[in-house]
PDB file of C-alpha atoms in Angstrom:
ATOM      1  CA  TYR A 427      62.162 112.678 136.854  1.00 88.00           C
ATOM      2  CA  ARG A 428      61.192 109.314 137.307  1.00 87.00           C
ATOM      3  CA  TRP A 429      57.828 110.163 138.035  1.00 91.00           C
ATOM      4  CA  LEU A 430      57.419 110.648 134.672  1.00 92.00           C
ATOM      5  CA  GLN A 431      57.829 107.256 133.550  1.00 91.00           C
ATOM      6  CA  HIS A 432      54.781 105.802 133.851  1.00 92.00           C
ATOM      7  CA  ARG A 433      52.297 104.892 131.022  1.00 93.00           C
ATOM      8  CA  TYR A 434      49.531 106.930 132.251  1.00 94.00           C
ATOM      9  CA  VAL A 435      51.520 110.029 133.114  1.00 95.00           C
ATOM     10  CA  VAL A 436      52.614 110.008 129.724  1.00 95.00           C
ATOM     11  CA  TYR A 437      49.044 109.971 128.137  1.00 96.00           C
ATOM     12  CA  ALA A 438      47.772 112.522 130.730  1.00 96.00           C
ATOM     13  CA  MET A 439      49.985 115.451 130.069  1.00 96.00           C
ATOM     14  CA  LEU A 440      49.984 114.258 126.267  1.00 96.00           C
ATOM     15  CA  GLY A 441      46.465 114.807 126.204  1.00 96.00           C
ATOM     16  CA  VAL A 442      45.927 118.025 128.321  1.00 95.00           C
ATOM     17  CA  THR A 443      48.610 119.570 125.891  1.00 96.00           C
ATOM     18  CA  VAL A 444      46.821 118.326 122.930  1.00 96.00           C
ATOM     19  CA  VAL A 445      43.171 119.983 124.854  1.00 96.00           C
ATOM     20  CA  LEU A 446      45.196 123.313 125.443  1.00 94.00           C
ATOM     21  CA  LEU A 447      46.909 123.117 122.024  1.00 95.00           C
ATOM     22  CA  LEU A 448      43.207 122.638 120.493  1.00 95.00           C
ATOM     23  CA  ALA A 449      41.779 125.513 122.359  1.00 93.00           C
ATOM     24  CA  VAL A 450      44.113 128.561 121.136  1.00 92.00           C
ATOM     25  CA  PHE A 451      41.545 128.632 118.591  1.00 92.00           C
ATOM     26  CA  ALA A 452      38.846 129.445 119.943  1.00 90.00           C
ATOM     27  CA  PHE A 453      40.593 133.009 121.021  1.00 88.00           C
ATOM     28  CA  PRO A 454      40.915 135.768 118.721  1.00 86.00           C
ATOM     29  CA  PRO A 455      44.546 135.870 116.763  1.00 85.00           C
ATOM     30  CA  ILE A 456      47.189 138.301 117.853  1.00 80.00           C
ATOM     31  CA  ASN A 457      49.389 139.461 115.312  1.00 75.00           C
ATOM     32  CA  GLY A 458      47.565 137.486 113.010  1.00 77.00           C
ATOM     33  CA  ALA A 459      48.667 134.216 115.109  1.00 82.00           C
ATOM     34  CA  ARG A 460      46.444 131.980 117.839  1.00 86.00           C
ATOM     35  CA  ARG A 461      49.088 131.326 119.904  1.00 87.00           C
ATOM     36  CA  TRP A 462      47.755 132.212 123.694  1.00 87.00           C
ATOM     37  CA  ILE A 463      44.875 131.370 126.011  1.00 89.00           C
ATOM     38  CA  ARG A 464      44.008 133.896 127.626  1.00 86.00           C
ATOM     39  CA  VAL A 465      41.502 134.341 130.833  1.00 82.00           C
ATOM     40  CA  PRO A 466      40.671 137.859 132.727  1.00 82.00           C
ATOM     41  CA  GLY A 467      44.576 138.521 134.176  1.00 79.00           C
ATOM     42  CA  VAL A 468      46.278 135.776 132.547  1.00 82.00           C
ATOM     43  CA  SER A 469      47.713 134.820 129.429  1.00 85.00           C
ATOM     44  CA  PHE A 470      49.043 131.075 128.416  1.00 88.00           C
ATOM     45  CA  GLN A 471      51.102 129.752 125.678  1.00 91.00           C
ATOM     46  CA  PRO A 472      50.803 125.944 124.888  1.00 93.00           C
ATOM     47  CA  SER A 473      53.345 125.622 122.373  1.00 93.00           C
ATOM     48  CA  GLU A 474      55.609 126.190 125.515  1.00 93.00           C
ATOM     49  CA  LEU A 475      54.286 122.783 127.150  1.00 94.00           C
ATOM     50  CA  ALA A 476      54.584 120.999 124.072  1.00 95.00           C
ATOM     51  CA  LYS A 477      58.185 121.105 123.827  1.00 94.00           C
ATOM     52  CA  ILE A 478      59.033 119.709 127.109  1.00 95.00           C
ATOM     53  CA  VAL A 479      55.831 116.923 126.911  1.00 96.00           C
ATOM     54  CA  LEU A 480      57.016 115.595 123.740  1.00 97.00           C
ATOM     55  CA  PRO A 481      60.770 114.658 124.843  1.00 96.00           C
ATOM     56  CA  ILE A 482      59.311 113.287 127.984  1.00 96.00           C
ATOM     57  CA  PHE A 483      57.137 110.980 125.331  1.00 97.00           C
ATOM     58  CA  LEU A 484      60.048 109.891 123.211  1.00 96.00           C
ATOM     59  CA  ALA A 485      61.861 109.134 126.030  1.00 96.00           C
ATOM     60  CA  TRP A 486      59.383 106.718 127.551  1.00 96.00           C
ATOM     61  CA  PHE A 487      58.220 105.504 124.508  1.00 95.00           C
ATOM     62  CA  LEU A 488      61.918 104.666 123.185  1.00 95.00           C
ATOM     63  CA  THR A 489      62.941 103.172 126.409  1.00 94.00           C
ATOM     64  CA  GLU A 490      59.506 100.688 126.432  1.00 93.00           C
ATOM     65  CA  ARG A 491      60.201  99.763 123.025  1.00 89.00           C
ATOM     66  CA  GLU A 492      64.349  99.229 123.350  1.00 86.00           C
ATOM     67  CA  LYS A 493      64.694  96.347 121.644  1.00 87.00           C
ATOM     68  CA  THR A 494      62.648  96.927 118.244  1.00 86.00           C
ATOM     69  CA  VAL A 495      64.155 101.130 117.595  1.00 85.00           C
ATOM     70  CA  GLY A 496      64.014 100.039 114.384  1.00 81.00           C
ATOM     71  CA  ASP A 497      60.861  98.955 113.441  1.00 84.00           C
ATOM     72  CA  LEU A 498      59.182 100.687 111.537  1.00 80.00           C
ATOM     73  CA  LYS A 499      55.737  99.765 112.377  1.00 86.00           C
ATOM     74  CA  THR A 500      55.712  99.739 116.136  1.00 89.00           C
ATOM     75  CA  THR A 501      57.976 102.153 117.121  1.00 89.00           C
ATOM     76  CA  VAL A 502      58.518 104.539 114.555  1.00 88.00           C
ATOM     77  CA  LEU A 503      55.441 105.743 112.965  1.00 90.00           C
ATOM     78  CA  PRO A 504      53.771 106.073 116.143  1.00 93.00           C
ATOM     79  CA  CYS A 505      56.881 108.798 117.146  1.00 93.00           C
ATOM     80  CA  LEU A 506      55.906 110.372 114.100  1.00 92.00           C
ATOM     81  CA  ALA A 507      52.209 110.529 114.772  1.00 94.00           C
ATOM     82  CA  VAL A 508      52.720 112.340 117.924  1.00 96.00           C
ATOM     83  CA  LEU A 509      55.317 114.599 116.466  1.00 95.00           C
ATOM     84  CA  GLY A 510      53.045 115.183 113.483  1.00 93.00           C
ATOM     85  CA  VAL A 511      50.069 115.732 116.198  1.00 95.00           C
ATOM     86  CA  LEU A 512      51.752 118.263 118.517  1.00 96.00           C
ATOM     87  CA  GLY A 513      53.610 119.905 115.649  1.00 94.00           C
ATOM     88  CA  GLY A 514      51.058 120.145 113.344  1.00 93.00           C
ATOM     89  CA  LEU A 515      49.020 121.767 115.918  1.00 94.00           C
ATOM     90  CA  VAL A 516      51.587 124.555 116.588  1.00 94.00           C
ATOM     91  CA  PHE A 517      51.753 124.869 112.878  1.00 92.00           C
ATOM     92  CA  LEU A 518      48.736 125.909 112.413  1.00 90.00           C
ATOM     93  CA  GLU A 519      48.681 128.537 114.802  1.00 87.00           C
ATOM     94  CA  PRO A 520      50.778 129.213 113.001  1.00 83.00           C
ATOM     95  CA  ASP A 521      54.358 129.288 114.836  1.00 86.00           C
ATOM     96  CA  LEU A 522      57.182 127.605 112.051  1.00 86.00           C
ATOM     97  CA  GLY A 523      60.007 128.474 114.404  1.00 87.00           C
ATOM     98  CA  THR A 524      58.497 126.167 117.529  1.00 91.00           C
ATOM     99  CA  THR A 525      57.837 123.645 115.078  1.00 92.00           C
ATOM    100  CA  ILE A 526      61.192 123.414 113.891  1.00 90.00           C
ATOM    101  CA  VAL A 527      62.497 122.968 117.273  1.00 93.00           C
ATOM    102  CA  MET A 528      59.676 120.275 117.943  1.00 94.00           C
ATOM    103  CA  CYS A 529      61.598 118.436 114.395  1.00 93.00           C
ATOM    104  CA  ALA A 530      65.160 118.770 116.201  1.00 93.00           C
ATOM    105  CA  ILE A 531      63.927 117.613 119.345  1.00 95.00           C
ATOM    106  CA  PHE A 532      62.524 114.465 117.763  1.00 94.00           C
ATOM    107  CA  VAL A 533      65.966 113.612 115.313  1.00 92.00           C
ATOM    108  CA  SER A 534      68.104 114.106 118.585  1.00 94.00           C
ATOM    109  CA  VAL A 535      66.415 111.783 120.601  1.00 95.00           C
ATOM    110  CA  TYR A 536      65.000 109.290 118.080  1.00 93.00           C
ATOM    111  CA  PHE A 537      69.363 109.542 116.800  1.00 92.00           C
ATOM    112  CA  ALA A 538      70.425 108.884 120.566  1.00 93.00           C
ATOM    113  CA  ALA A 539      68.053 105.698 120.719  1.00 92.00           C
ATOM    114  CA  GLY A 540      69.525 103.949 118.305  1.00 88.00           C
ATOM    115  CA  ALA A 541      67.556 105.095 115.558  1.00 82.00           C
ATOM    116  CA  ASN A 542      68.487 103.285 112.008  1.00 80.00           C
ATOM    117  CA  ILE A 543      70.084 105.696 110.149  1.00 84.00           C
ATOM    118  CA  LEU A 544      68.289 105.324 106.701  1.00 84.00           C
ATOM    119  CA  HIS A 545      64.965 105.606 109.029  1.00 82.00           C
ATOM    120  CA  LEU A 546      66.437 108.812 110.547  1.00 82.00           C
ATOM    121  CA  LEU A 547      67.865 110.155 106.946  1.00 87.00           C
ATOM    122  CA  THR A 548      64.385 109.503 105.551  1.00 87.00           C
ATOM    123  CA  VAL A 549      62.217 111.547 108.316  1.00 85.00           C
ATOM    124  CA  GLY A 550      64.841 114.360 107.945  1.00 84.00           C
ATOM    125  CA  ALA A 551      64.112 114.116 104.348  1.00 88.00           C
ATOM    126  CA  GLY A 552      60.785 114.434 104.604  1.00 87.00           C
ATOM    127  CA  LEU A 553      60.581 117.171 107.369  1.00 86.00           C
ATOM    128  CA  LEU A 554      62.889 118.940 104.920  1.00 86.00           C
ATOM    129  CA  VAL A 555      60.186 118.748 101.714  1.00 88.00           C
ATOM    130  CA  ILE A 556      57.608 120.145 104.530  1.00 86.00           C
ATOM    131  CA  GLY A 557      59.807 122.879 105.739  1.00 82.00           C
ATOM    132  CA  VAL A 558      60.409 124.017 102.032  1.00 82.00           C
ATOM    133  CA  ALA A 559      56.366 123.816 101.387  1.00 84.00           C
ATOM    134  CA  ALA A 560      55.348 125.997 104.234  1.00 81.00           C
ATOM    135  CA  LEU A 561      57.677 128.525 102.583  1.00 76.00           C
ATOM    136  CA  ILE A 562      56.953 128.483  99.314  1.00 77.00           C
ATOM    137  CA  PHE A 563      52.961 128.177  99.901  1.00 77.00           C
ATOM    138  CA  ALA A 564      52.717 131.533 102.300  1.00 76.00           C
ATOM    139  CA  PRO A 565      53.674 134.721 100.754  1.00 76.00           C
ATOM    140  CA  TRP A 566      54.948 136.443 104.022  1.00 75.00           C
ATOM    141  CA  ARG A 567      57.163 133.588 104.667  1.00 76.00           C
ATOM    142  CA  VAL A 568      58.334 134.140 101.200  1.00 77.00           C
ATOM    143  CA  GLN A 569      58.827 137.864 101.170  1.00 78.00           C
ATOM    144  CA  ARG A 570      60.707 137.258 104.744  1.00 77.00           C
ATOM    145  CA  LEU A 571      62.854 135.030 102.565  1.00 78.00           C
ATOM    146  CA  ILE A 572      63.699 137.589  99.719  1.00 77.00           C
ATOM    147  CA  ALA A 573      64.550 140.302 102.680  1.00 76.00           C
ATOM    148  CA  PHE A 574      66.923 137.911 104.329  1.00 77.00           C
ATOM    149  CA  LEU A 575      69.059 138.333 101.445  1.00 74.00           C
ATOM    150  CA  ASP A 576      69.742 141.518 101.660  1.00 77.00           C
ATOM    151  CA  PRO A 577      67.514 143.167 104.524  1.00 75.00           C
ATOM    152  CA  CYS A 578      69.081 146.752 104.536  1.00 75.00           C
ATOM    153  CA  SER A 579      68.536 147.211 100.914  1.00 72.00           C
ATOM    154  CA  GLU A 580      66.386 149.975  99.855  1.00 65.00           C
ATOM    155  CA  ALA A 581      63.487 147.562  98.623  1.00 66.00           C
ATOM    156  CA  ASN A 582      63.127 145.559 102.157  1.00 71.00           C
ATOM    157  CA  ALA A 583      64.464 147.980 104.667  1.00 70.00           C
ATOM    158  CA  ALA A 584      61.048 149.816 105.044  1.00 70.00           C
ATOM    159  CA  GLY A 585      59.090 146.536 104.352  1.00 72.00           C
ATOM    160  CA  ALA A 586      60.164 142.659 105.483  1.00 71.00           C
ATOM    161  CA  GLY A 587      63.498 143.264 106.340  1.00 78.00           C
ATOM    162  CA  TYR A 588      62.787 146.242 108.696  1.00 81.00           C
ATOM    163  CA  GLN A 589      63.198 144.053 111.813  1.00 82.00           C
ATOM    164  CA  VAL A 590      66.653 142.486 110.946  1.00 84.00           C
ATOM    165  CA  CYS A 591      67.866 145.555 109.457  1.00 84.00           C
ATOM    166  CA  GLN A 592      66.974 147.761 112.764  1.00 85.00           C
ATOM    167  CA  SER A 593      68.382 145.096 115.049  1.00 88.00           C
ATOM    168  CA  LEU A 594      72.033 145.012 112.775  1.00 86.00           C
ATOM    169  CA  TYR A 595      71.935 148.427 113.120  1.00 87.00           C
ATOM    170  CA  ALA A 596      71.574 148.314 116.956  1.00 88.00           C
ATOM    171  CA  ILE A 597      74.279 145.649 117.105  1.00 90.00           C
ATOM    172  CA  GLY A 598      77.074 147.505 115.300  1.00 89.00           C
ATOM    173  CA  SER A 599      76.065 150.377 117.036  1.00 87.00           C
ATOM    174  CA  GLY A 600      77.043 148.567 120.300  1.00 88.00           C
ATOM    175  CA  GLY A 601      80.891 147.887 119.207  1.00 90.00           C
ATOM    176  CA  ILE A 602      83.242 145.899 121.606  1.00 91.00           C
ATOM    177  CA  PHE A 603      82.152 147.169 124.881  1.00 91.00           C
ATOM    178  CA  GLY A 604      78.402 148.516 123.857  1.00 89.00           C
ATOM    179  CA  GLU A 605      76.815 151.895 124.802  1.00 89.00           C
ATOM    180  CA  GLY A 606      76.130 151.106 128.655  1.00 88.00           C
ATOM    181  CA  PHE A 607      73.776 149.782 130.477  1.00 89.00           C
ATOM    182  CA  ALA A 608      69.786 150.430 129.730  1.00 85.00           C
ATOM    183  CA  ARG A 609      71.534 153.439 127.295  1.00 87.00           C
ATOM    184  CA  GLY A 610      70.419 151.559 124.109  1.00 83.00           C
ATOM    185  CA  GLU A 611      68.243 153.636 121.756  1.00 84.00           C
ATOM    186  CA  GLN A 612      67.147 151.196 118.996  1.00 86.00           C
ATOM    187  CA  LYS A 613      64.170 149.904 121.874  1.00 87.00           C
ATOM    188  CA  LEU A 614      63.155 153.056 122.517  1.00 85.00           C
ATOM    189  CA  PHE A 615      62.394 154.587 118.499  1.00 79.00           C
ATOM    190  CA  TYR A 616      62.995 151.716 115.829  1.00 84.00           C
ATOM    191  CA  LEU A 617      63.783 148.003 116.843  1.00 84.00           C
ATOM    192  CA  PRO A 618      60.368 145.928 117.110  1.00 82.00           C
ATOM    193  CA  TYR A 619      59.405 143.754 119.954  1.00 80.00           C
ATOM    194  CA  PRO A 620      62.994 144.366 121.793  1.00 83.00           C
ATOM    195  CA  GLN A 621      61.526 143.020 124.611  1.00 86.00           C
ATOM    196  CA  SER A 622      61.299 139.240 123.451  1.00 83.00           C
ATOM    197  CA  ASP A 623      62.132 138.251 119.777  1.00 86.00           C
ATOM    198  CA  PHE A 624      64.770 140.601 119.437  1.00 89.00           C
ATOM    199  CA  ILE A 625      66.251 141.161 122.850  1.00 91.00           C
ATOM    200  CA  PHE A 626      69.809 139.847 121.514  1.00 92.00           C
ATOM    201  CA  ALA A 627      70.165 143.036 119.494  1.00 91.00           C
ATOM    202  CA  VAL A 628      69.167 144.934 122.789  1.00 93.00           C
ATOM    203  CA  VAL A 629      72.233 143.018 125.030  1.00 94.00           C
ATOM    204  CA  GLY A 630      74.631 143.807 121.590  1.00 92.00           C
ATOM    205  CA  GLU A 631      73.787 147.783 121.314  1.00 92.00           C
ATOM    206  CA  GLU A 632      74.239 148.123 125.239  1.00 93.00           C
ATOM    207  CA  LEU A 633      76.510 145.331 126.561  1.00 94.00           C
ATOM    208  CA  GLY A 634      78.590 145.147 122.908  1.00 92.00           C
ATOM    209  CA  LEU A 635      80.463 142.129 121.628  1.00 94.00           C
ATOM    210  CA  VAL A 636      81.713 141.372 125.217  1.00 95.00           C
ATOM    211  CA  GLY A 637      77.890 141.211 126.269  1.00 95.00           C
ATOM    212  CA  THR A 638      77.030 139.019 122.849  1.00 95.00           C
ATOM    213  CA  LEU A 639      79.931 136.618 124.118  1.00 96.00           C
ATOM    214  CA  ALA A 640      78.914 136.474 127.491  1.00 96.00           C
ATOM    215  CA  VAL A 641      75.591 134.888 126.379  1.00 96.00           C
ATOM    216  CA  VAL A 642      76.728 132.791 123.775  1.00 96.00           C
ATOM    217  CA  VAL A 643      79.325 131.369 126.116  1.00 97.00           C
ATOM    218  CA  ALA A 644      76.798 131.004 128.696  1.00 96.00           C
ATOM    219  CA  PHE A 645      74.480 128.346 126.455  1.00 97.00           C
ATOM    220  CA  GLY A 646      77.676 126.700 125.631  1.00 96.00           C
ATOM    221  CA  LEU A 647      78.466 125.960 129.286  1.00 96.00           C
ATOM    222  CA  LEU A 648      74.976 124.879 129.350  1.00 96.00           C
ATOM    223  CA  LEU A 649      74.973 122.632 126.460  1.00 96.00           C
ATOM    224  CA  TRP A 650      77.977 120.715 127.888  1.00 95.00           C
ATOM    225  CA  ARG A 651      76.424 120.834 131.688  1.00 94.00           C
ATOM    226  CA  GLY A 652      72.925 119.355 130.286  1.00 94.00           C
ATOM    227  CA  THR A 653      74.637 117.028 127.296  1.00 95.00           C
ATOM    228  CA  ARG A 654      76.692 115.768 130.667  1.00 93.00           C
ATOM    229  CA  ALA A 655      73.694 115.247 132.873  1.00 93.00           C
ATOM    230  CA  ALA A 656      72.062 113.740 130.128  1.00 94.00           C
ATOM    231  CA  LEU A 657      75.181 111.141 129.416  1.00 93.00           C
ATOM    232  CA  LEU A 658      75.559 110.340 132.873  1.00 93.00           C
ATOM    233  CA  ALA A 659      71.696 109.761 133.409  1.00 93.00           C
ATOM    234  CA  PRO A 660      71.318 106.206 135.352  1.00 91.00           C
ATOM    235  CA  ASP A 661      68.867 104.984 132.917  1.00 93.00           C
ATOM    236  CA  ARG A 662      67.640 105.211 129.510  1.00 94.00           C
ATOM    237  CA  PHE A 663      65.212 106.916 130.486  1.00 95.00           C
ATOM    238  CA  GLY A 664      67.039 109.751 131.779  1.00 95.00           C
ATOM    239  CA  MET A 665      69.732 110.305 129.036  1.00 96.00           C
ATOM    240  CA  LEU A 666      67.185 110.419 126.229  1.00 96.00           C
ATOM    241  CA  LEU A 667      64.902 112.790 128.291  1.00 96.00           C
ATOM    242  CA  GLY A 668      68.035 115.134 129.391  1.00 96.00           C
ATOM    243  CA  ILE A 669      68.984 115.218 125.310  1.00 96.00           C
ATOM    244  CA  GLY A 670      65.761 116.099 124.081  1.00 96.00           C
ATOM    245  CA  ILE A 671      65.524 118.868 127.191  1.00 96.00           C
ATOM    246  CA  ILE A 672      69.195 120.302 126.220  1.00 96.00           C
ATOM    247  CA  THR A 673      68.220 120.351 122.574  1.00 96.00           C
ATOM    248  CA  GLY A 674      65.194 122.011 122.644  1.00 95.00           C
ATOM    249  CA  ILE A 675      66.651 124.804 125.005  1.00 96.00           C
ATOM    250  CA  ILE A 676      70.022 125.259 122.479  1.00 96.00           C
ATOM    251  CA  VAL A 677      68.057 124.961 119.315  1.00 95.00           C
ATOM    252  CA  GLN A 678      65.367 127.852 120.239  1.00 95.00           C
ATOM    253  CA  ALA A 679      68.706 129.549 121.434  1.00 95.00           C
ATOM    254  CA  LEU A 680      70.696 129.579 118.282  1.00 94.00           C
ATOM    255  CA  PHE A 681      67.768 130.019 116.068  1.00 93.00           C
ATOM    256  CA  ASN A 682      66.871 133.265 117.797  1.00 92.00           C
ATOM    257  CA  ILE A 683      70.421 134.921 117.668  1.00 93.00           C
ATOM    258  CA  SER A 684      70.767 133.383 113.986  1.00 91.00           C
ATOM    259  CA  VAL A 685      67.617 135.250 113.488  1.00 89.00           C
ATOM    260  CA  VAL A 686      68.775 138.715 115.322  1.00 89.00           C
ATOM    261  CA  ILE A 687      72.344 138.551 113.607  1.00 89.00           C
ATOM    262  CA  SER A 688      70.574 137.877 110.120  1.00 85.00           C
ATOM    263  CA  LEU A 689      71.928 134.315 109.876  1.00 85.00           C
ATOM    264  CA  LEU A 690      68.314 133.187 109.224  1.00 84.00           C
ATOM    265  CA  PRO A 691      65.303 134.559 107.496  1.00 82.00           C
ATOM    266  CA  ALA A 692      63.299 136.368 110.276  1.00 76.00           C
ATOM    267  CA  LYS A 693      61.059 134.039 112.763  1.00 77.00           C
ATOM    268  CA  GLY A 694      59.577 135.084 115.862  1.00 75.00           C
ATOM    269  CA  ILE A 695      60.810 132.723 118.745  1.00 85.00           C
ATOM    270  CA  PRO A 696      61.799 134.119 122.240  1.00 89.00           C
ATOM    271  CA  LEU A 697      65.504 133.624 123.859  1.00 92.00           C
ATOM    272  CA  PRO A 698      65.259 131.457 126.475  1.00 93.00           C
ATOM    273  CA  PHE A 699      65.874 132.590 129.630  1.00 92.00           C
ATOM    274  CA  ILE A 700      66.196 136.315 128.811  1.00 92.00           C
ATOM    275  CA  SER A 701      63.134 137.324 126.238  1.00 90.00           C
ATOM    276  CA  TYR A 702      60.067 138.602 128.337  1.00 87.00           C
ATOM    277  CA  GLY A 703      57.565 136.353 128.299  1.00 81.00           C
ATOM    278  CA  GLY A 704      56.015 134.435 131.460  1.00 83.00           C
ATOM    279  CA  THR A 705      55.325 130.722 130.043  1.00 87.00           C
ATOM    280  CA  SER A 706      58.666 130.398 128.167  1.00 89.00           C
ATOM    281  CA  VAL A 707      60.446 131.571 131.243  1.00 91.00           C
ATOM    282  CA  VAL A 708      58.297 129.097 133.632  1.00 93.00           C
ATOM    283  CA  ALA A 709      58.617 126.157 130.927  1.00 93.00           C
ATOM    284  CA  THR A 710      62.471 126.660 130.360  1.00 94.00           C
ATOM    285  CA  LEU A 711      62.824 126.657 134.441  1.00 95.00           C
ATOM    286  CA  ALA A 712      60.936 123.481 133.907  1.00 95.00           C
ATOM    287  CA  ALA A 713      63.022 121.689 131.507  1.00 95.00           C
ATOM    288  CA  VAL A 714      66.003 122.939 133.502  1.00 95.00           C
ATOM    289  CA  GLY A 715      64.519 121.859 136.899  1.00 95.00           C
ATOM    290  CA  LEU A 716      64.424 118.011 134.812  1.00 94.00           C
ATOM    291  CA  LEU A 717      68.013 118.116 133.793  1.00 94.00           C
ATOM    292  CA  LEU A 718      69.115 119.609 137.483  1.00 94.00           C
ATOM    293  CA  ASN A 719      67.367 116.111 138.946  1.00 93.00           C
ATOM    294  CA  LEU A 720      69.212 114.310 136.347  1.00 92.00           C
ATOM    295  CA  SER A 721      72.415 115.739 137.246  1.00 90.00           C
ATOM    296  CA  GLN A 722      71.538 114.544 141.126  1.00 90.00           C
ATOM    297  CA  HIS A 723      71.104 111.556 140.104  1.00 84.00           C
ATOM    298  CA  ALA A 724      73.765 111.092 137.517  1.00 76.00           C
ATOM    299  CA  GLY A 725      76.420 107.895 138.123  1.00 64.00           C
TER     300      GLY A 725
END
């Protein structure tokens, strides 16, 4: 992981990521979103790369500025500028879920670096205002928010609340032990995107409460081991990098699970390691590879 702690490597990764995030707008949209670069036989989602590049930049920059972490001009604003560029491009795709994950990465790394609490609260409040505005000024997000309040009502079950309603049916029908592996029926006729955004509902239907708890426990163990590797890292760069990476993985998992069980409004975001999607799997494995390398050097 120390190979990443060089100015030119960090700026090169940032530059490539920005170019790729801009390139998605040259391709036709899929389901109303421009998130993929597609060439014959291959598709790639640059926003997954951004979730790794952002903590790498923050870890390097906040290590370089260790003595001036609380300085607004020399440290805070440059970090916010990078978050604004990467997060802004992802938001315009549009992909609010990944943008929220990136904001969580920023807050966790900045806090771990020894942030000024007033600056942190100000940044958090600003991000919250932007998030609320993103909901209010997007009619489809308002519909999802309204449907979230009662997804299975007569007005929402066949409209904006359809996905979540079918997801709850799937989980409810699984009971404690589930209907058996590969025996779920919701994924065949009713549940949209069962292989990606709503795969946790398939787990609930086929493996029941036992299966869903096993998934949650697995992510809990990953959080523990990832945090331990970060805190025991031999240097500041490794510590901040590990915290950023594990935050991104766990927040994404919690976000996905919360949407599936209707704790949060519907938003398309994959479940790490489990959802179908080549870019997501490769990016997550690369992130865990960095955590393993940190663990290897842990003191």
